[in-house]
C-alpha positions as MATLAB code, in Angstrom:
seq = 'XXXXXXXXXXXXXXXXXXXXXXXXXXXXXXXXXXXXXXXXXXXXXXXXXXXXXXXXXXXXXXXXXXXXXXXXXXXXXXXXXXXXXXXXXXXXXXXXXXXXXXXXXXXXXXXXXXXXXXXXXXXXXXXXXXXXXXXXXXXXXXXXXXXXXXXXXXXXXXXXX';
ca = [
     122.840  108.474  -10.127;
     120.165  107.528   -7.473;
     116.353  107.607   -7.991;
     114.365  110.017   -5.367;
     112.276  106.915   -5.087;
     115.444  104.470   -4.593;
     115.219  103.640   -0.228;
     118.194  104.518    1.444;
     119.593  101.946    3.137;
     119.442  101.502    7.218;
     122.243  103.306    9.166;
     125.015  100.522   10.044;
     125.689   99.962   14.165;
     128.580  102.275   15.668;
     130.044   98.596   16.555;
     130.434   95.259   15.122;
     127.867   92.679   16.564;
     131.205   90.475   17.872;
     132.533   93.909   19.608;
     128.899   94.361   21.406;
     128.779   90.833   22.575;
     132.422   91.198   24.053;
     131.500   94.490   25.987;
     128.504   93.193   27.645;
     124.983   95.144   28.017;
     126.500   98.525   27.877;
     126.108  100.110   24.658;
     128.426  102.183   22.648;
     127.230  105.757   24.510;
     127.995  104.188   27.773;
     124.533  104.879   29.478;
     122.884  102.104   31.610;
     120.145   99.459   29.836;
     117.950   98.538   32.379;
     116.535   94.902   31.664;
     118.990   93.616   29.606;
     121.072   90.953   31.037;
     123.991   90.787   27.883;
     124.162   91.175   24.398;
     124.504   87.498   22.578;
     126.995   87.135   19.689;
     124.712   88.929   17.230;
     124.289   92.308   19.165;
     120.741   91.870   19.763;
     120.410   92.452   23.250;
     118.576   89.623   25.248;
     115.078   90.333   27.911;
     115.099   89.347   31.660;
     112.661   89.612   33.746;
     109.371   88.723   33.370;
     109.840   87.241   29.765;
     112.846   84.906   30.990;
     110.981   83.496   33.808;
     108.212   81.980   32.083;
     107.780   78.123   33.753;
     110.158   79.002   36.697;
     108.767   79.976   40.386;
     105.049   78.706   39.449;
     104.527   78.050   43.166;
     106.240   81.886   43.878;
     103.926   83.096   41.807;
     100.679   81.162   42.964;
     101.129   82.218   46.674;
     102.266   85.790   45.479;
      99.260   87.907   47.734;
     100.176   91.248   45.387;
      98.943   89.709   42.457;
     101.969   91.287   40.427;
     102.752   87.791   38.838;
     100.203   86.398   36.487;
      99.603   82.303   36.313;
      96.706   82.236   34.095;
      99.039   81.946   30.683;
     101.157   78.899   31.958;
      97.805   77.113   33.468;
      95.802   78.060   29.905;
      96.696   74.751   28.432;
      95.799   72.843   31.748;
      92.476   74.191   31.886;
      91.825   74.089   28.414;
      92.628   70.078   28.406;
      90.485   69.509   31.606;
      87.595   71.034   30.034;
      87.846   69.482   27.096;
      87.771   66.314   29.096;
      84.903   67.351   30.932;
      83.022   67.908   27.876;
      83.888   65.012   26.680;
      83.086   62.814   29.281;
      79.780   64.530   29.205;
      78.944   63.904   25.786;
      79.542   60.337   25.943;
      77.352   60.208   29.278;
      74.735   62.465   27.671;
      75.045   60.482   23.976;
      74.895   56.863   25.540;
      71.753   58.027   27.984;
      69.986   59.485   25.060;
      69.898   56.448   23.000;
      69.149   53.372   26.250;
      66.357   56.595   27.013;
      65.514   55.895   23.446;
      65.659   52.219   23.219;
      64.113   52.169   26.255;
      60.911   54.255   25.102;
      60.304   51.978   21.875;
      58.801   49.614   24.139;
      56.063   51.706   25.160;
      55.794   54.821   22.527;
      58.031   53.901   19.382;
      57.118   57.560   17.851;
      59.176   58.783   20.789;
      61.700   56.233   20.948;
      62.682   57.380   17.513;
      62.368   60.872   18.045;
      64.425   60.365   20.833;
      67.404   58.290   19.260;
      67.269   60.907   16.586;
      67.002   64.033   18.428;
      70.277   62.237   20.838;
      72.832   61.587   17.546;
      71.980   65.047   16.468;
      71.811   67.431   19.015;
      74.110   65.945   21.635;
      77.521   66.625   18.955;
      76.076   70.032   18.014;
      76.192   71.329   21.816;
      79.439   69.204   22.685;
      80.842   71.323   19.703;
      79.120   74.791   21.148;
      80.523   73.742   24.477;
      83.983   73.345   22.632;
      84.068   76.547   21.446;
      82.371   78.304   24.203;
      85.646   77.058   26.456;
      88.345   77.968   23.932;
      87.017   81.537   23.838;
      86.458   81.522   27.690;
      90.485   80.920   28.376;
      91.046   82.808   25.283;
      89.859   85.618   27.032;
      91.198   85.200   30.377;
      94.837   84.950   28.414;
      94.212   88.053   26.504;
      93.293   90.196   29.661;
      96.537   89.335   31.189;
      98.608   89.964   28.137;
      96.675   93.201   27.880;
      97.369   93.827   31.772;
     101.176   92.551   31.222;
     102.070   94.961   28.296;
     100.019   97.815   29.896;
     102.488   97.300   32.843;
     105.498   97.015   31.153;
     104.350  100.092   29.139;
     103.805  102.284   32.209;
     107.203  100.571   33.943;
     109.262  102.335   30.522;
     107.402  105.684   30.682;
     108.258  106.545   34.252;
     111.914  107.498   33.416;
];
């Protein structure tokens, strides 16, 4: 006897996964799959296309005057890395000229030598941080548009049937 709250199970495949993978990309009705290059030995059936061609044709895509390839995801982590070089070359710049400035000023206004030094080890690290953060949601940003563009696009490619 079965509970009315008891879940039925899923419906089973009208072929075994090993039958699928033998017969290709077509499925069991026969009808064309557009996009899928095969079926691997599980039956799932595998993406081409943009998905598959992640890191190949990066110089296709950067002189591609249609703009229908995007390059900002696979130069994300570039950019990211370069900035946070940047920054950090400019903290240490910014850091080691605040405290000679300070050391420097001692000589001839220790009130403002101090302040100086002090004002340097605490407010150069709180604005390397900002700057930090500022550039991870920068190229966050940037990545998200073109996901949003690249779904949207793949979205409208589906509907047009």
């Amino acid at each position: 006897m079965t509970d009315a709250n008891t879940p039925t199970p899923p419906p089973l495949p009208d072929r075994p996964a090993a039958e699928a993978a033998r017969a290709g990309a077509t499925p069991a009705g026969g009808e064309d799959t557009v996009g899928i290059a095969g079926v691997d030995d599980t039956g799932v059936p595998r993406l081409v296309g943009d998905l598959d061609d992640i890191g190949r044709g990066f110089l296709a895509a950067l002189f591609d005057l249609t703009f229908t390839r995007f390059i900002t995801r696979r130069l994300a982590s570039v950019f990211y890395l370069v900035g946070l070089v940047a920054i950090g070359i400019s903290f240490v710049a910014a850091f080691v000229g605040g405290i000679v400035s300070g050391i420097g000023a001692l000589w001839w206004n220790p009130g403002g030598g101090i302040a100086l030094i002090v004002s340097t080890i605490i407010v150069v690290p709180v604005l390397a941080f900002l700057a930090v953060v500022v550039l991870r949601f920068v190229i966050e940003a940037g990545v998200a548009l073109v996901a949003i563009a690249e779904n949207t696009e793949r979205t409208a490619a589906n509907t047009r049937r």
